[in-house]
Coordinates of C-alpha atoms in Angstrom, one line a residue:
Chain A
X7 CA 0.0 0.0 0.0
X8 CA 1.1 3.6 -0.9
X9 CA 1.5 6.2 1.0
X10 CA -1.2 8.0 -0.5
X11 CA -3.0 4.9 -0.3
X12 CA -2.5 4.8 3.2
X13 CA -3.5 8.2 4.4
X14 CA -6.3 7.7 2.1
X15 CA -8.0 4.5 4.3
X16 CA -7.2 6.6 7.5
X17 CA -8.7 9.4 6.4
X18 CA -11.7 7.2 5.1
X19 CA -12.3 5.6 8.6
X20 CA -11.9 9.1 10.2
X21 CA -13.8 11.2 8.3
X22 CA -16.8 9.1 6.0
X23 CA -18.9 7.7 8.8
X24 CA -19.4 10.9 10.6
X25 CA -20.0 12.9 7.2
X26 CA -22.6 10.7 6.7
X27 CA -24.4 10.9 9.5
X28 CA -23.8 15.2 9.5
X29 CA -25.1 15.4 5.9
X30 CA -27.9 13.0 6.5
X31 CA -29.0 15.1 9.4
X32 CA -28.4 18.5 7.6
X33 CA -30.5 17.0 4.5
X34 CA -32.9 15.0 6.2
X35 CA -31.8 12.0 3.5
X36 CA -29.7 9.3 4.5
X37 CA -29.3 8.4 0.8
X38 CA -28.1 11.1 -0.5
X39 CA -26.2 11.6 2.0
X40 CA -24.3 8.4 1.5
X41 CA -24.1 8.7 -1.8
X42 CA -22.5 12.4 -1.8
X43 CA -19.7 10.7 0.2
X44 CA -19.2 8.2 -1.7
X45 CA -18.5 10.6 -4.7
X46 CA -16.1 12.3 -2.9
X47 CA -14.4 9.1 -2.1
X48 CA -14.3 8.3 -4.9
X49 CA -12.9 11.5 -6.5
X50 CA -10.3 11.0 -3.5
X51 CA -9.2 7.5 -4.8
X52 CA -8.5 9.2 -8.3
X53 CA -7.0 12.7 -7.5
X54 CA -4.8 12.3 -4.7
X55 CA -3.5 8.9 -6.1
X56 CA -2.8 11.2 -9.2
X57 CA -2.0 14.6 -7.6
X58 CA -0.6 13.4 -4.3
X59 CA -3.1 13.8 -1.2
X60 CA -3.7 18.1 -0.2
X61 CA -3.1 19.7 3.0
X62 CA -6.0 18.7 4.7
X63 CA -7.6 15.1 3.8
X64 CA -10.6 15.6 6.1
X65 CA -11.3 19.4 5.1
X66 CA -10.8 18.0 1.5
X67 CA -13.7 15.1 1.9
X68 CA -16.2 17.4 3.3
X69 CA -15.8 19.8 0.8
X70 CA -16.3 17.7 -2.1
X71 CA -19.0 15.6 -0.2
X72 CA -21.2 18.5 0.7
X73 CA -20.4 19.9 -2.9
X74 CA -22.0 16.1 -4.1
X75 CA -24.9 16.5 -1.3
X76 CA -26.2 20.2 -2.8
X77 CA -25.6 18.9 -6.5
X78 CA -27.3 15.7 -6.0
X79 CA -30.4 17.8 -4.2
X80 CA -30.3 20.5 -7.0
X81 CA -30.9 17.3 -9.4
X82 CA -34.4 16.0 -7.4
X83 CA -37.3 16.9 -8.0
X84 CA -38.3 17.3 -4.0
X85 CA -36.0 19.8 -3.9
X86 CA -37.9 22.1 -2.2
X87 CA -39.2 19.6 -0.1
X88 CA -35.7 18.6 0.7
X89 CA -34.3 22.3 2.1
X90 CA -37.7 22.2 3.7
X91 CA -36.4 19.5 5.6
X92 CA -32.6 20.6 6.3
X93 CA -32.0 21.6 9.4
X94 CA -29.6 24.5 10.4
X95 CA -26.0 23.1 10.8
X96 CA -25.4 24.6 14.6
X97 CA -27.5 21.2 15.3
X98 CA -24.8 19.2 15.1
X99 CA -22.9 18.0 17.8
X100 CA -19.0 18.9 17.5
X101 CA -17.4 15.2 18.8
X102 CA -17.7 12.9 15.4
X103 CA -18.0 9.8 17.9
X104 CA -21.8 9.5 18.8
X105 CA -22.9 10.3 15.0
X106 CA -20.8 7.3 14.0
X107 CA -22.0 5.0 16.4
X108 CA -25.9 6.5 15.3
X109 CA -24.6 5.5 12.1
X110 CA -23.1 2.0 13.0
X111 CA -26.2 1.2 14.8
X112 CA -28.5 1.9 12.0
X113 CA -26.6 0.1 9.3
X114 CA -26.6 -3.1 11.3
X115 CA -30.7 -2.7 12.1
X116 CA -32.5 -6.3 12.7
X117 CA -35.1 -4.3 10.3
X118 CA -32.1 -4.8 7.4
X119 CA -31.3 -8.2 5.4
X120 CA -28.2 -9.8 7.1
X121 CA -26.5 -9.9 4.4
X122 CA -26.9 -6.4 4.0
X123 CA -25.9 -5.4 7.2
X124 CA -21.8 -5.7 6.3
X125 CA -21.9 -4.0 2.9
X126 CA -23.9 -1.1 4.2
X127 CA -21.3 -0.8 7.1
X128 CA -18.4 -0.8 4.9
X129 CA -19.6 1.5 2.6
X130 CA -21.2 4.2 5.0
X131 CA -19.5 3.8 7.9
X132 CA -15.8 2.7 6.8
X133 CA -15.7 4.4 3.8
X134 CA -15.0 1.7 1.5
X135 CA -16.3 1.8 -2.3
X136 CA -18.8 -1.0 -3.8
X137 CA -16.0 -2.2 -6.0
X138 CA -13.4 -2.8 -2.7
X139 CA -16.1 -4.3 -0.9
X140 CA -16.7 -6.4 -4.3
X141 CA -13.3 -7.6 -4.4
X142 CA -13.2 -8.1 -0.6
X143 CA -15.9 -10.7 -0.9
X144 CA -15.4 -11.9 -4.0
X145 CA -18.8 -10.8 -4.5
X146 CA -20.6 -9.2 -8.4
X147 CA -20.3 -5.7 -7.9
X148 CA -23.7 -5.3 -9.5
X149 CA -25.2 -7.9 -6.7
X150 CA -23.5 -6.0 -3.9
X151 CA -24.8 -2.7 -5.4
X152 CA -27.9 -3.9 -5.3
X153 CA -28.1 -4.8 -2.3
X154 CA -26.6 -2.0 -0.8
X155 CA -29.0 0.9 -2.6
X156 CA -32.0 -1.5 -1.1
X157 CA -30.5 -1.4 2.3
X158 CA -30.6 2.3 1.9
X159 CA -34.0 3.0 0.6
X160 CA -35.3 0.4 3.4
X161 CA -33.8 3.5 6.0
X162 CA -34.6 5.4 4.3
X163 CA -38.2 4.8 3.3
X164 CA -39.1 2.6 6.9
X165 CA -38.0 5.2 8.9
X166 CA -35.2 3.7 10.6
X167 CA -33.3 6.5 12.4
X168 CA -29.6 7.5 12.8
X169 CA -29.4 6.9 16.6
X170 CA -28.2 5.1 19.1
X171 CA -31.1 2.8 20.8
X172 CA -32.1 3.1 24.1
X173 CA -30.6 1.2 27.3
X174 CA -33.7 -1.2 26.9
X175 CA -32.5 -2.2 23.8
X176 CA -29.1 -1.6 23.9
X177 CA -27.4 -5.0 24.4
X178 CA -29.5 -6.7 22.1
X179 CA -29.1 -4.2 19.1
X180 CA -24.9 -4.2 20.7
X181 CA -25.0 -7.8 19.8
X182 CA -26.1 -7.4 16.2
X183 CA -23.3 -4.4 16.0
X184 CA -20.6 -6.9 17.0
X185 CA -21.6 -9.6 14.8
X186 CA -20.9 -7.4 11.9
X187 CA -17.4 -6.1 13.1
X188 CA -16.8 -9.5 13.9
X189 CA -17.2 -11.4 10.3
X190 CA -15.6 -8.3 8.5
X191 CA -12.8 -8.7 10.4
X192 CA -12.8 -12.4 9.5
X193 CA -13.1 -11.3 5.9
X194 CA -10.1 -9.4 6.0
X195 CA -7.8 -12.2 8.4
X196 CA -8.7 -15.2 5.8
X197 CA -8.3 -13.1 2.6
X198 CA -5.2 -10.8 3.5
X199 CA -3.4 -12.4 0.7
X200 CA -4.8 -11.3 -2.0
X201 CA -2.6 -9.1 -4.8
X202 CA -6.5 -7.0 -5.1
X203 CA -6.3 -5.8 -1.8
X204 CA -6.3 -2.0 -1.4
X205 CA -8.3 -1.7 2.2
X206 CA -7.4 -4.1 4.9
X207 CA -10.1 -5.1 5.7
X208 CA -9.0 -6.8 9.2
X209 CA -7.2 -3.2 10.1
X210 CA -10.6 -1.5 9.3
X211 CA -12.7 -3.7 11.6
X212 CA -9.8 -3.4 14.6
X213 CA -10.5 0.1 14.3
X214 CA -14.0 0.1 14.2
X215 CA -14.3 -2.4 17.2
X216 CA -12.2 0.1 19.0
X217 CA -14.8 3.1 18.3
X218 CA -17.4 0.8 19.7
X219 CA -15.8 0.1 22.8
X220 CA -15.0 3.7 23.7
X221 CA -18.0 4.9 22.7
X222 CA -19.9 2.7 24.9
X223 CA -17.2 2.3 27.6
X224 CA -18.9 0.3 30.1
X225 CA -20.3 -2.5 27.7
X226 CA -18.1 -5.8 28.6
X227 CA -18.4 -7.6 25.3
X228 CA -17.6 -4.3 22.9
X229 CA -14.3 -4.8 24.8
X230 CA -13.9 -8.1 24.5
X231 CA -14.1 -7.9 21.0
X232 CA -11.4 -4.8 20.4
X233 CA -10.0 -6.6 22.5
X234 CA -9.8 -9.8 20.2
X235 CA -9.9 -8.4 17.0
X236 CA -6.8 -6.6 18.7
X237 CA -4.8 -9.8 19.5
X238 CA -5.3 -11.2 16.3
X239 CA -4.0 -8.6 13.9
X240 CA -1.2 -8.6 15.7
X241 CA 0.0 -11.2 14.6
X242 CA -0.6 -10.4 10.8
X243 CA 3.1 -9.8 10.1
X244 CA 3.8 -13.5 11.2
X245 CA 0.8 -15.2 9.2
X246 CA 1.9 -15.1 5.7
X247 CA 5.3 -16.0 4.6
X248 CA 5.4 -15.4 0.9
X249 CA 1.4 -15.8 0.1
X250 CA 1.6 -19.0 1.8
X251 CA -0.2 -18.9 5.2
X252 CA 1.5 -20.1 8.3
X253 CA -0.5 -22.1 11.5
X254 CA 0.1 -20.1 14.9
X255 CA 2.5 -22.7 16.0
X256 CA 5.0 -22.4 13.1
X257 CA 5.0 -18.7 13.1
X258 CA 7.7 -16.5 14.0
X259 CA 6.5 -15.1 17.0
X260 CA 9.2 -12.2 16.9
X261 CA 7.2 -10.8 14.2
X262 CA 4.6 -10.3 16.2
X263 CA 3.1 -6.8 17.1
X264 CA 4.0 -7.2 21.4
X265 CA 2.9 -3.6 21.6
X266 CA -0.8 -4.1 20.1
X267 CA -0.5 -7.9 22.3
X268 CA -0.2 -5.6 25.9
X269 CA -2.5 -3.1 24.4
X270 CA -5.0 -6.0 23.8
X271 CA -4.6 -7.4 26.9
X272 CA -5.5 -4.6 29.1
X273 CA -8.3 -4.0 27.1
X274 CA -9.6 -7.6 28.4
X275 CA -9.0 -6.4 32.0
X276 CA -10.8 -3.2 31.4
X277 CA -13.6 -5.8 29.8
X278 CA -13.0 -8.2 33.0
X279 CA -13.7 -5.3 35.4
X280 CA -17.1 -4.7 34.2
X281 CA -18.0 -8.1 36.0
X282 CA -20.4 -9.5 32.9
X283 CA -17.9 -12.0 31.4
X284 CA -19.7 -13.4 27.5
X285 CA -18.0 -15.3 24.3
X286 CA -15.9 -12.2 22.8
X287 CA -14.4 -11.7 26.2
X288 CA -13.4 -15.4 26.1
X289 CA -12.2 -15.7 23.0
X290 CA -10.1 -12.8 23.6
X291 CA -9.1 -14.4 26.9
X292 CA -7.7 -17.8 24.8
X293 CA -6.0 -15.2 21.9
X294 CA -4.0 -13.2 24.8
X295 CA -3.1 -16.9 26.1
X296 CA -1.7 -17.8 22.8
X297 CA 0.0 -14.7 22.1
X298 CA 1.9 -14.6 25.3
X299 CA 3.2 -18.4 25.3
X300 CA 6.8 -18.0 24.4
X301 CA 6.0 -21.0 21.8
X302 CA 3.8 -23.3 21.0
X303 CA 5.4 -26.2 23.3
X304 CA 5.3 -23.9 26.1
X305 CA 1.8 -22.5 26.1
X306 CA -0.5 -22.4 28.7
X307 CA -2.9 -25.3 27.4
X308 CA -4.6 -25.9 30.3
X309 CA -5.3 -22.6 30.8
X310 CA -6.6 -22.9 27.1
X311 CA -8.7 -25.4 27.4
X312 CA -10.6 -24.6 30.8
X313 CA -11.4 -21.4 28.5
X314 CA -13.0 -23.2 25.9
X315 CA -15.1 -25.2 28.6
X316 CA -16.6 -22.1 29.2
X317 CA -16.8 -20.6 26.0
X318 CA -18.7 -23.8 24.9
X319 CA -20.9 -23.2 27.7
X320 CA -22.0 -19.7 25.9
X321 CA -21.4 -21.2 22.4
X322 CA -22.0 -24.8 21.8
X323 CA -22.0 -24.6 18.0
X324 CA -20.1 -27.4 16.6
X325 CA -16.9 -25.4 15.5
X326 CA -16.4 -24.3 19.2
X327 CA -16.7 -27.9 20.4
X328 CA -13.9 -28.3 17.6
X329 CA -11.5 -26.0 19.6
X330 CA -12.6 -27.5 22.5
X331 CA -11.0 -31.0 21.5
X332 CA -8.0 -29.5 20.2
X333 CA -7.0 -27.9 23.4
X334 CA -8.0 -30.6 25.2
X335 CA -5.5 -33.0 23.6
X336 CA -3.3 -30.6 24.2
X337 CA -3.9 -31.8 27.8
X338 CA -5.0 -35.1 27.7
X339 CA -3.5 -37.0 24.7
X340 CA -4.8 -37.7 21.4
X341 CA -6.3 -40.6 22.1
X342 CA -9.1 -39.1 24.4
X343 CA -9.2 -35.9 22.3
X344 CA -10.1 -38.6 19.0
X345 CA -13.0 -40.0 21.4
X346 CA -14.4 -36.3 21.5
X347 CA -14.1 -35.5 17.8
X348 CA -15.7 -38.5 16.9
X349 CA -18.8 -37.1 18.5
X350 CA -18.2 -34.1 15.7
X351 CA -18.5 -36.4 12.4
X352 CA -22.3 -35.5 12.1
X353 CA -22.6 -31.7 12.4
X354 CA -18.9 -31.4 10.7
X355 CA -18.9 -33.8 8.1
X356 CA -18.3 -31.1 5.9
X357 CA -15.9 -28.1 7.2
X358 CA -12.5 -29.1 6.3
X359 CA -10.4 -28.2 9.7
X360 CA -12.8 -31.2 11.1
X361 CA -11.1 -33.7 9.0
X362 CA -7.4 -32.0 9.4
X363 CA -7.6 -32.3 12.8
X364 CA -8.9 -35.6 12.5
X365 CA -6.2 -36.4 10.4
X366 CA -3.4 -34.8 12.9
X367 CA -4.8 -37.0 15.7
X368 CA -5.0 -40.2 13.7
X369 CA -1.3 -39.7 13.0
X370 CA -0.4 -39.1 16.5
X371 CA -2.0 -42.6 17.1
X372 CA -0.3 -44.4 14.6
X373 CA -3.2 -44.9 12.2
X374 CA -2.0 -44.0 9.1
X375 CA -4.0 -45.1 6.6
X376 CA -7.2 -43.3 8.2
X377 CA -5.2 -40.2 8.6
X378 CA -4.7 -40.1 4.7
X379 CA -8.1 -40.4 4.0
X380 CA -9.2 -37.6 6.3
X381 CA -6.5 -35.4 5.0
X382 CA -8.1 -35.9 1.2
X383 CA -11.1 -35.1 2.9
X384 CA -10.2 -32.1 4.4
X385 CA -8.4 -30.9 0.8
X386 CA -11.5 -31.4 -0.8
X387 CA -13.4 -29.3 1.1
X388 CA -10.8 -26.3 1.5
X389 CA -12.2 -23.3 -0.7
X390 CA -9.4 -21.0 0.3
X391 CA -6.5 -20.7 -1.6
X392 CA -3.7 -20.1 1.0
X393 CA -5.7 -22.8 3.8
X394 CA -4.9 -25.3 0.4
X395 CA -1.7 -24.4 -0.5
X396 CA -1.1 -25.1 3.4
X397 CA -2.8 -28.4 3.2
X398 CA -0.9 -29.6 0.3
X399 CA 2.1 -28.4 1.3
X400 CA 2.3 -29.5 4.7
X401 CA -0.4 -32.7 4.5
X402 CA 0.7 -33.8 8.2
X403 CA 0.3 -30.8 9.6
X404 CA -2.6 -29.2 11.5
X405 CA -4.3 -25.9 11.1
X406 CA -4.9 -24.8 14.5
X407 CA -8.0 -24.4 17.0
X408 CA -8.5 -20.5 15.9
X409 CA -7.5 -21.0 12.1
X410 CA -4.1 -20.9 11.7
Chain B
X6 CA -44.3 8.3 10.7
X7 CA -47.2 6.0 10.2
X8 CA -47.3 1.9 10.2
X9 CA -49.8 -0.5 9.4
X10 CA -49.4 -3.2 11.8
X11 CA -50.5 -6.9 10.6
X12 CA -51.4 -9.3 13.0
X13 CA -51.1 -12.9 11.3
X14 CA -51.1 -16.1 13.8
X15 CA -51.4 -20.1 12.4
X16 CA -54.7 -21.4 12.9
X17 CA -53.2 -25.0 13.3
X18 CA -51.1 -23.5 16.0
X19 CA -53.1 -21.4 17.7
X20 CA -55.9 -24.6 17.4
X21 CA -53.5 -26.0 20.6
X22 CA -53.5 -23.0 23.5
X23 CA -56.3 -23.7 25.9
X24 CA -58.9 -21.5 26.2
X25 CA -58.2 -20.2 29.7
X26 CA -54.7 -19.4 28.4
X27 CA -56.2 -18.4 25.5
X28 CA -58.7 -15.7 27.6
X29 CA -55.6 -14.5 29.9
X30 CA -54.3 -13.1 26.7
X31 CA -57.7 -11.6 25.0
X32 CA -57.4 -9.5 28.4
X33 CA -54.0 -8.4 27.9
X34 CA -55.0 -7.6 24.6
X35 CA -57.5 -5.1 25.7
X36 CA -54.9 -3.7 28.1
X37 CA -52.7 -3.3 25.0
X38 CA -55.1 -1.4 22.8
X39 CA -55.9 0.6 26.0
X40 CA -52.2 1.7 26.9
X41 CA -51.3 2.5 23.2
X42 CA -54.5 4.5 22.2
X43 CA -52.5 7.7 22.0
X44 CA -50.4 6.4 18.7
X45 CA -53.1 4.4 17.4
X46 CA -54.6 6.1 14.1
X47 CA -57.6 5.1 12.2
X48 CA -57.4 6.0 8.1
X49 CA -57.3 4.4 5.0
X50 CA -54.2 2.8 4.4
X51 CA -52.0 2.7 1.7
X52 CA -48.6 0.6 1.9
X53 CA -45.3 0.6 0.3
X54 CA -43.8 -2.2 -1.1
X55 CA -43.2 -5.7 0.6
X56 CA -39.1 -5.2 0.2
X57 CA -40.2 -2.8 3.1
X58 CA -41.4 -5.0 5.4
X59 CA -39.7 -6.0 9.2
X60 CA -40.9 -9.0 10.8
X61 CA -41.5 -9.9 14.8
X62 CA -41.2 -13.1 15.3
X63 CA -42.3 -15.5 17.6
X64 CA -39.0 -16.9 19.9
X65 CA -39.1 -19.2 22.8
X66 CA -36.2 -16.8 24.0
X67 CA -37.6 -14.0 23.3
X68 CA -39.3 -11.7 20.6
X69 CA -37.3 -11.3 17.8
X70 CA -36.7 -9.1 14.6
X71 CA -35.9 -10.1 10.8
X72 CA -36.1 -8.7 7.8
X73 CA -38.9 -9.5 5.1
X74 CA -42.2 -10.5 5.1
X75 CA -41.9 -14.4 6.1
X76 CA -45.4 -15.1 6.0
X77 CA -46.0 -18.1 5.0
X78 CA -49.4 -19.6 3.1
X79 CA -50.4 -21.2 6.9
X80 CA -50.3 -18.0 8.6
X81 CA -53.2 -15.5 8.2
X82 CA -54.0 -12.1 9.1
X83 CA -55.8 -11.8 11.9
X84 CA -56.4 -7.5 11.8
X85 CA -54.5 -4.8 11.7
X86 CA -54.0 -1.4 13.0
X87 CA -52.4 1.8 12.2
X88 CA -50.1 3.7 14.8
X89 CA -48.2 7.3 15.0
X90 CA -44.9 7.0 16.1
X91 CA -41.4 8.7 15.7
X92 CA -39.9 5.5 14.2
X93 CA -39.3 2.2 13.2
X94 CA -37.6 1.2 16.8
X95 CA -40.5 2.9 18.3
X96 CA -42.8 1.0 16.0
X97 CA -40.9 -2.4 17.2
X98 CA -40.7 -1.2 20.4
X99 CA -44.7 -1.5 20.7
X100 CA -45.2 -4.2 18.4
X101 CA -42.7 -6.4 20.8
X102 CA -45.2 -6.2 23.7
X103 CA -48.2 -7.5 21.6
X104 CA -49.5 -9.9 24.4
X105 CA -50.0 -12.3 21.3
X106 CA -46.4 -12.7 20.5
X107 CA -46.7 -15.4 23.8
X108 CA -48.1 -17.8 21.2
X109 CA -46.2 -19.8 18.6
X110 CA -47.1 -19.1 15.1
X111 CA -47.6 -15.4 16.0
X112 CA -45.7 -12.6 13.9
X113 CA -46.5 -8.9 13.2
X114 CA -45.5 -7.7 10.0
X115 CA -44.5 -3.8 10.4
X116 CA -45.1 -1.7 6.8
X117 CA -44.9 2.0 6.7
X118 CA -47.4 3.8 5.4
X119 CA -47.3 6.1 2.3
X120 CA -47.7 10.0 3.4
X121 CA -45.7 11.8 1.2
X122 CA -47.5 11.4 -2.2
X123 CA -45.3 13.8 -3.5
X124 CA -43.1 11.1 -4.5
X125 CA -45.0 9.8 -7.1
X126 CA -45.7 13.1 -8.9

């Protein structure tokens, strides 16, 4: 990534969520709104890649964004209507972080189609374009467009507003906030390879996780989740070698980012102190656990697996009960870790790190044959480019309990 | 903003709740009608498209929201009413302590109403 490129995204993140939600307010239109900002992103992309970035990035966005906003309002026929509507710019508030969360919350409304909920987020909130969040999800551009104008007109036209809901409703609507953050930054940790790249998408989400968490300080899980999301990309430097993607116990743990590790790690005892422990707290708890082993031999695996007991407690879905054994036969041997996976075959016959860890423990108890066959299994089933290369590559080896 | 609220429920469902359970709820119906009076509105009603439509669902945890109009072909629409409010969370706000929700098979489908006609000039 440039440097243009770079100050660019920051810039983005900065500045295109809380422009949204000023020029929605101001125009009493979220939609054209988000689409005056997305012109000026746009034009961004272009003219500072060609002219070099100006003096002021964020001065520069709003500028050309409000510019889009009275254009695209001059071109509707409620015009009149419209400035009928606008209200006087002292309303708004000075701090940028309250609008975004409005924003953040309204993009992932239960009211919106799941699917719709990510792209929106990207777009309004992160700043991204349709054709980045295209390439990120390997997605039609035309679909995702699609998608993302009906999103828009469904706020638009069902009267979902820009604000943050109300303590009744807060943790449940929190939850659906989360989720969102969550699989983006999943997007971006499994796909970081890719040459088409020009967002990362995992560096976005850490971000965003981290406005959630201060904007709404004394919310356990928000922290749990910067606080995991946190943990993770810091170890980004160490999980590629060369396009080929490296499991957590082969990786060079020098590379990793020890600053962002601590930063993470107090986050979970800020999260802790709150007293209302839940899954992203956990999860976080088992990253920091990893990341502060000094290898893979010497990691804490008890630790690790009395933290998946609970986290399966929370979370019994099938992939959780997955980690589960692997930690546990970190503990207690292969053989009784094989007894546990076994229980697995049904709800798992298909996800490929089911097989390559049944393949790993076959091995470890000298039955050969059967670990072949699971290893074919799981190759089949791998749809990831780097997770195959791995598996070819290294056919013996296993990807770990949180990926890799 | 105005909302037509749909009240659908599944006869075959329904068929099960005995009747004194069935009466504790008629009451609490009443009490609902009588506690939101002040946003209920009576007109004709015109809606906008189904793509707009937000769903309460029926959850043994819990009420809870989706997108889309899920009704399926067993489900019917039992009535319907037309409220006032600021919103779509205050519309689900009401709509989640419809006494009927209790009951499986019960959804209320949310649609705003069409008041600015100007749009189709």
């Amino acid at each position: 990534m440039t440097t243009t490129d770079g100050l660019l995204a920051r810039t983005l993140r900065q500045e295109a969520g809380p422009l949204v939600a000023r020029l929605s307010r101001r125009f009493g239109d979220f939609d054209l709104a988000e689409e005056a900002v997305q012109g000026a992103v746009v034009e961004a992309l272009t003219r500072w890649r060609r002219d070099g970035p100006p003096d002021n990035p964020g001065a520069w966005l709003q500028v050309a964004a409000t510019r889009n906003a009275m254009d695209g309002m001059r071109h509707r026929d409620r015009q009149r209507a419209l400035a009928g509507r606008a209200d006087p710019p002292s309303s708004e508030p000075a701090d940028g972080t309250d609008e975004r969360l409005a924003l953040l919350f309204a993009c992932c409304h239960p009211a919106l189609a799941p699917e719709a909920r990510l792209a929106l987020t990207l777009r309004a909130v992160v700043g991204l374009t349709t054709p980045q969040i295209a390439r990120a999800f390997l997605a039609h551009e035309s679909t995702l467009a699609q998608r993302i104008v009906r999103a828009k007109r469904k706020i638009v036209s069902s009267g979902i507003s820009l604000t943050v809901p109300a303590e009744s409703e807060l943790a449940e609507r929190l939850g659906d906030v989360l989720a969102v953050v969550y699989v983006m930054f999943n997007e971006g940790f499994v796909s970081s390879t890719g040459p088409t790249q020009d967002r990362d998408l995992s560096a976005d989400a850490v971000w965003l996780a981290g406005v959630v968490a201060t904007s709404l300080p004394t919310e356990a899980e928000a922290w749990g989740l910067a606080a995991l999301l946190t943990i993770q990309h810091a170890r980004g430097r160490a999980r590629f070698v060369a396009g080929d993607l490296v499991l957590l116990r082969d990786q060079d743990r020098r590379l990793w980012d020890h600053a962002a590790i601590a930063g993470g790690e107090r986050m979970i005892e800020r999260a802790a102190s709150l007293g209302k422990p839940g899954p992203y707290q956990l999860q976080a708890a088992i990253a920091a656990v990893h990341a502060i082993g000094a290898s893979w031999e010497e990691t804490d695996w008890l630790q690790i697996s009395l933290l998946y007991d609970e986290l399966a407690r929370w979370d019994p879905s099938p992939v959780v009960r997955l980690n589960q054994v692997v930690a546990r036969s970190q503990v207690l041997g292969p053989l009784e870790a094989l007894a546990g996976l076994e229980q697995l075959s049904g709800p798992l016959a298909d996800y490929h790190l089911f097989h390559a860890t049944r393949a790993e423990l076959l091995t470890a108890v000298g039955r050969a044959a059967e670990a072949e066959a699971a290893n074919r299994r799981a190759l089949e089933l791998t749809t990831n480019d780097a997770e195959r290369r791995l598996l070819t590559t290294r056919l013996h080896r296993r990807p770990l309990d949180d990926g890799s | 903003m105005k909302y037509v609220l749909m009240y659908t429920s599944r006869p075959d469902l329904a068929a099960n709740t005995d009747s004194e359970a069935a009466q504790a709820i008629y009451k609490r119906v009443y009490e609902w009608f009588g506690e939101n009076a002040g946003v209920m509105a009576d007109s004709g009603a015109e809606l906008l498209g189904v793509e707009t439509a937000t769903t309460v669902k029926h959850d043994p945890a819990g009420a809870v929201v989706v997108d889309g109009p899920f009704n399926e072909a067993k489900e019917v629409i039992g009535g319907f009413s037309v409220i006032d409010v600021a919103d779509m969370d205050a519309a689900i706000a009401i709509v989640k302590t419809w006494p009927m929700l209790d009951l499986p098979g019960v959804a209320v489908e949310i649609r705003p109403m069409v008041e600015d006609y100007s749009q189709f000039e």
